[in-house]
Short mmCIF file of C-alpha atoms in Angstrom, two decimals:
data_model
loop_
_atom_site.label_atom_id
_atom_site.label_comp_id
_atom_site.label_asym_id
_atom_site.label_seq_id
_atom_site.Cartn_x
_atom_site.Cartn_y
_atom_site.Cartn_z
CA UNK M 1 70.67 -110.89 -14.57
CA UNK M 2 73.94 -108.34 -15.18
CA UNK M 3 74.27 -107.06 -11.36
CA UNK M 4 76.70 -104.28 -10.71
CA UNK M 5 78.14 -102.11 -7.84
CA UNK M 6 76.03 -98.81 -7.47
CA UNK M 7 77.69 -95.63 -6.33
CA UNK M 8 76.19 -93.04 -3.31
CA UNK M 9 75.45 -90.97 -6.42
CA UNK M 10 73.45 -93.68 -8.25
CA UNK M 11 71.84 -95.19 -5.80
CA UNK M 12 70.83 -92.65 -2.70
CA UNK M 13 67.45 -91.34 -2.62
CA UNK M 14 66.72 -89.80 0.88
CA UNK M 15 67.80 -90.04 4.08
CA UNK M 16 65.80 -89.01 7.86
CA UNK M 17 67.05 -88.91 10.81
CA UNK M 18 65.44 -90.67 13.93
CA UNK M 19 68.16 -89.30 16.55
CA UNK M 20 68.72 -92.82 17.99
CA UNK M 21 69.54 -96.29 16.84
CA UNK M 22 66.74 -98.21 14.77
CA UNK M 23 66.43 -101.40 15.99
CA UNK M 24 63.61 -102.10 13.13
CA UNK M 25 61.61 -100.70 10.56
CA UNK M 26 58.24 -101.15 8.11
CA UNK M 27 57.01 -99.40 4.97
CA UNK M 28 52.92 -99.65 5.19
CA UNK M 29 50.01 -97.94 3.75
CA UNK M 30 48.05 -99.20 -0.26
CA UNK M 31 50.61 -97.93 -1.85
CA UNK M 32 53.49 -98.29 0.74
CA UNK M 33 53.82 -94.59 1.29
CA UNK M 34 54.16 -94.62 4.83
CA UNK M 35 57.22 -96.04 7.69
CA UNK M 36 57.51 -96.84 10.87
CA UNK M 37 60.12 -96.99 13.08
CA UNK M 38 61.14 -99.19 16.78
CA UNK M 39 64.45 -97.44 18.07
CA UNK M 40 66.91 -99.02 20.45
CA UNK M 41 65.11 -96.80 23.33
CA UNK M 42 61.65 -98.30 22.86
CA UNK M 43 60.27 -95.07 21.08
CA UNK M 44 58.09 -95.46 18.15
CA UNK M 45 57.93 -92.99 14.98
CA UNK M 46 55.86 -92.57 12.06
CA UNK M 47 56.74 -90.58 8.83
CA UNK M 48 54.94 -90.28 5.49
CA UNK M 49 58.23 -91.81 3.49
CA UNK M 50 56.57 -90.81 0.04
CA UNK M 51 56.38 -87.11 1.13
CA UNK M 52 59.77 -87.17 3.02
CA UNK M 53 61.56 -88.21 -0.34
CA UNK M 54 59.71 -86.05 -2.76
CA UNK M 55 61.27 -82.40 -2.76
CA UNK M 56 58.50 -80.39 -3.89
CA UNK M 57 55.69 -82.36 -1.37
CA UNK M 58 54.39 -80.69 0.94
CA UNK M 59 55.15 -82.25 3.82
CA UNK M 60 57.16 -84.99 4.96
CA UNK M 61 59.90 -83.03 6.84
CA UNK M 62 59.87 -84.67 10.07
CA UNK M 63 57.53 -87.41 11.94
CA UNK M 64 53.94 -86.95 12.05
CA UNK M 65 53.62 -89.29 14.96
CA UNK M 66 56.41 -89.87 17.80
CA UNK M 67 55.34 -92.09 20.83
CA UNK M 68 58.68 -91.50 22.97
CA UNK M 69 57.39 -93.06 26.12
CA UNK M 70 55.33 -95.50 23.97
CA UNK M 71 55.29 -98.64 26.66
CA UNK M 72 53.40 -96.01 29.08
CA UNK M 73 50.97 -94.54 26.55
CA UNK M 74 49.75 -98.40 25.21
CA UNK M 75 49.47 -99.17 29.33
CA UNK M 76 47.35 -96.22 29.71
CA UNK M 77 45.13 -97.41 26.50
CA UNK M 78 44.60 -100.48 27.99
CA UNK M 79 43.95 -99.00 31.45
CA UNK M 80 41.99 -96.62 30.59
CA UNK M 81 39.74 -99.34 27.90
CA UNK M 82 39.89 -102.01 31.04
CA UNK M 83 37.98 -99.58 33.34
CA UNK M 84 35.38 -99.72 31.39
CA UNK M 85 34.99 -103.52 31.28
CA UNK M 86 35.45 -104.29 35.07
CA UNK M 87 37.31 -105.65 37.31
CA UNK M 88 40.62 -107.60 36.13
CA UNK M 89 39.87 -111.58 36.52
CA UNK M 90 42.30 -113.13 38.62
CA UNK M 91 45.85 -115.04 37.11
CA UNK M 92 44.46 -118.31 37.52
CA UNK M 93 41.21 -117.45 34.79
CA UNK M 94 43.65 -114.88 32.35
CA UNK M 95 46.16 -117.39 31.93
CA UNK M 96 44.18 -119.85 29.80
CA UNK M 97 43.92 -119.54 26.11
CA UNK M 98 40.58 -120.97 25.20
CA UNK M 99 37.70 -120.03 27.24
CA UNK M 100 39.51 -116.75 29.26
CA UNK M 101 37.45 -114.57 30.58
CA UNK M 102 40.35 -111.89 30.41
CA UNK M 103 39.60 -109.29 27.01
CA UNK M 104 43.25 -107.74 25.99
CA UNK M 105 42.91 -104.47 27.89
CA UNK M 106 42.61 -106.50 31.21
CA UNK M 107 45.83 -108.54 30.58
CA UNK M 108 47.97 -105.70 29.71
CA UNK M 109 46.54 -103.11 31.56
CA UNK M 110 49.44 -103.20 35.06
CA UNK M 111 51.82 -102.55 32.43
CA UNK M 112 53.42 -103.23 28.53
CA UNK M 113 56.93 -104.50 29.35
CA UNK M 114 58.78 -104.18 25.47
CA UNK M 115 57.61 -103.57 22.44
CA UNK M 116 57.91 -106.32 19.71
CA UNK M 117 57.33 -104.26 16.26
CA UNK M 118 54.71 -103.08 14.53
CA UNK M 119 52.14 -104.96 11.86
CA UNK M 120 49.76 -103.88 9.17
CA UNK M 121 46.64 -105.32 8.23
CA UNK M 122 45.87 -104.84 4.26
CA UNK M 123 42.33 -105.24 4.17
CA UNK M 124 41.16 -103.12 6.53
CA UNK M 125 44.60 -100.46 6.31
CA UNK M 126 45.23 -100.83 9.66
CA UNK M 127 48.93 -100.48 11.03
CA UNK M 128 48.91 -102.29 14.98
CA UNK M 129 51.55 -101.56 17.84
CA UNK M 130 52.67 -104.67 18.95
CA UNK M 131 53.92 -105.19 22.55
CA UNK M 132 54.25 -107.64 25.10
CA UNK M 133 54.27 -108.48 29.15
CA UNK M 134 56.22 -111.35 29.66
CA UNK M 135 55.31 -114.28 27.26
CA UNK M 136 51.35 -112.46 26.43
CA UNK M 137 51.83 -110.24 23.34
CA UNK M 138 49.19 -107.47 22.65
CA UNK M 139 47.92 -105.35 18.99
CA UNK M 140 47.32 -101.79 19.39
CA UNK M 141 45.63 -99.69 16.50
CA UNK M 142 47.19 -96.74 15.78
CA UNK M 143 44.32 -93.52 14.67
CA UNK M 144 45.90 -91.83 12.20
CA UNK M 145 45.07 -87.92 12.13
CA UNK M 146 45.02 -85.85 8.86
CA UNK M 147 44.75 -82.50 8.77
CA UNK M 148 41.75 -80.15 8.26
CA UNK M 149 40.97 -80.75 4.72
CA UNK M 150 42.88 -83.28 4.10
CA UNK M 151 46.42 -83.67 3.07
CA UNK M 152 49.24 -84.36 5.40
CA UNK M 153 49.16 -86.47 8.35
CA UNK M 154 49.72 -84.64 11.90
CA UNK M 155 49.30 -87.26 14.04
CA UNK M 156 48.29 -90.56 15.46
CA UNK M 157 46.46 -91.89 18.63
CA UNK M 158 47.07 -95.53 20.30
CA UNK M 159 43.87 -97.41 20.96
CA UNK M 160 43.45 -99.83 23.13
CA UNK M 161 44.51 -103.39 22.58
CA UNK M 162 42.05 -105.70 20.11
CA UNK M 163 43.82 -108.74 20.38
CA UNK M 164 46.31 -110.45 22.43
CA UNK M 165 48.06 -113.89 22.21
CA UNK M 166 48.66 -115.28 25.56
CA UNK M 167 49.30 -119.22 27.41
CA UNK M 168 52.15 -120.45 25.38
CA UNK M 169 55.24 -118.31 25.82
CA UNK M 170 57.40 -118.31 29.63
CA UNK M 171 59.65 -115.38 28.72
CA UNK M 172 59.71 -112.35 26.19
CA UNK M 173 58.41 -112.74 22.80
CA UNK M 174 60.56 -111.21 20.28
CA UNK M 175 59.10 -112.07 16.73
CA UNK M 176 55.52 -112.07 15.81
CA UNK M 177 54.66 -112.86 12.75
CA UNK M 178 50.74 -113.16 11.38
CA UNK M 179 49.54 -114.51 8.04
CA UNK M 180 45.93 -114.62 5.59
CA UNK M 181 45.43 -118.44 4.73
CA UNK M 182 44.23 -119.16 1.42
CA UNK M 183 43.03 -122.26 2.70
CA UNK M 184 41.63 -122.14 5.92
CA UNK M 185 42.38 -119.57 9.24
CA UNK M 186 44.39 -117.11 9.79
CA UNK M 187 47.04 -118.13 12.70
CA UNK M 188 50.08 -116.37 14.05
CA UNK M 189 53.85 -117.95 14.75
CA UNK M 190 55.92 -115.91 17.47
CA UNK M 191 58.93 -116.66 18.67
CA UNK M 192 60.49 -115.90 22.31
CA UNK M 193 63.49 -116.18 24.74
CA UNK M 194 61.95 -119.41 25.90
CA UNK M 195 63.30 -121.23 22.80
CA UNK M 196 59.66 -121.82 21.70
CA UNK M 197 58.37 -120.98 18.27
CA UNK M 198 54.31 -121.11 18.33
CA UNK M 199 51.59 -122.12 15.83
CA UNK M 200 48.48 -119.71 16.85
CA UNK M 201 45.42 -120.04 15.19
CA UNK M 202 42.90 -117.27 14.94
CA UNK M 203 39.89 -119.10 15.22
CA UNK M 204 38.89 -119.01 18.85
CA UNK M 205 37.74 -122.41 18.47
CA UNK M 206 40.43 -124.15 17.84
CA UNK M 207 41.64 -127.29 19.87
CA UNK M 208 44.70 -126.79 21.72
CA UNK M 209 47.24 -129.63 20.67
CA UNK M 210 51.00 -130.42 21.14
CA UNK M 211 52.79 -130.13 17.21
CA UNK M 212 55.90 -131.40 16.43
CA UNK M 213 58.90 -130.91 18.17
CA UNK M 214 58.98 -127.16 19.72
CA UNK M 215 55.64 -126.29 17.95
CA UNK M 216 52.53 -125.66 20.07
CA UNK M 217 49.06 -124.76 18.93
CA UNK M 218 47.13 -123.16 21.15
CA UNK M 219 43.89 -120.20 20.79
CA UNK M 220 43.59 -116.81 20.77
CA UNK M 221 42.32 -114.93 23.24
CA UNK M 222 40.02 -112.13 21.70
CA UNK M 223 38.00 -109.11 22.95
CA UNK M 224 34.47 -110.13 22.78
CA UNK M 225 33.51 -106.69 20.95
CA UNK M 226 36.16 -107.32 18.02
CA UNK M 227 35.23 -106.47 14.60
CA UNK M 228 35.91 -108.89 11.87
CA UNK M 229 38.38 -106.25 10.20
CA UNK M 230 40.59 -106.29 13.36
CA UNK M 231 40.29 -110.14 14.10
CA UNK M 232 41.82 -110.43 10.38
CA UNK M 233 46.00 -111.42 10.51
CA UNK M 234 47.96 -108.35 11.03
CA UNK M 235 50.42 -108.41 8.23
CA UNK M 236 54.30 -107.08 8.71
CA UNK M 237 54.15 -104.18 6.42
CA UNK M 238 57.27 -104.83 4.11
CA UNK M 239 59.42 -105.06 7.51
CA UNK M 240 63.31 -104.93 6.58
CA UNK M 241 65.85 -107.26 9.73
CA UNK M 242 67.23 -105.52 11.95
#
């Protein structure tokens, strides 16, 4: 493999401008066409990259979707979805993993503290806020919008939380990463401020267990009315360090 140093010239392709620091970043969609963006401010943006770099596209100029007070709008989702399921069990029956009463809109909906990143789920195309409240971290869907006939996106709507892993972490998560197994469930590792990193298994029946050293196995705690597409791992979408 002959490697050599690329100029600007040779090597730049586009460039977009968020107006504030990135802090991370994703490429999603079949055919990786689309990015998302977590700023330094907590703001969230989403641009269709493959428009944005082609000239002639139509298109692609600017952000389809901007959530700038995005820690307020996935409260609100989970507020607003929580109302609808009744009242919020108390701490001592929503901090268990593994026979909770408490569905993800009820755990997050006094408030989303930071956001974590963003994953995307392949097999059903689904990119997910994700965001956490002290050591519980949540998945939001975003609703993508297209315009009238088709073509560009204009827009995206948060839904309410689907899933949320909760009962391991003490402090802020700040890594989530989730994972397909070829060879039996899907499961989660997240790591947090509490100097844990922890094994999370998808299957709601799963025993909870003590691992090896700093790893813990524990449930999930799942919204009863969960489709199978959205209990699937939510896959980091081609997510570059920060």
């Amino acid at each position: 493999l002959h490697c050599k140093p690329l100029t600007n010239d040779e090597a730049f392709v586009a460039a977009i401008n968020v107006g504030t620091s990135v802090e991370e970043l994703g490429m999603y969609g079949a055919r990786d066409e689309r990015l998302w963006v977590r700023t330094g401010t907590e703001t969230l943006h989403l641009w269709e990259w493959g428009r944005a770099v082609t000239e002639s596209a139509e298109g692609g100029e600017g952000a389809f979707a901007e959530f700038l007070e995005a820690r307020d709008t996935a409260t609100s989702a989970a507020a607003a979805a929580a109302a609808t399921e009744g009242a919020s069990p108390s701490p001592a029956d929503s901090g268990a993993i593994g026979g909770t009463s408490a569905s993800p809109s009820n755990i997050f909906r006094h408030g989303v503290e930071y956001l974590v990143g963003c994953h995307y789920d392949a097999p059903s195309q689904q990119l997910m806020l994700v965001a956490g409240q002290d050591g519980a971290v949540g998945f939001w869907p975003l609703l993508e919008q297209q315009a009238v006939g088709g073509g560009a996106l204009v827009g995206a709507e948060l839904q309410p939380p689907v899933m949320a892993l909760q009962g391991a972490h003490s402090g802020v998560v700040r890594s989530v990463q989730c994972y397909d197994s070829q060879q039996g469930p899907a499961f989660c590792i997240t790591g947090g401020e509490d100097a844990q990193i922890c094994l999370w298994s998808l299957n709601p029946n799963t025993p909870r267990t003590q691992g090896a050293g700093s790893l813990t196995r524990k449930g999930l705690a799942l919204d009863g009315g969960e489709g199978e597409g959205q209990r699937r791992a939510h896959r980091r979408g081609g997510a570059r360090g920060k």
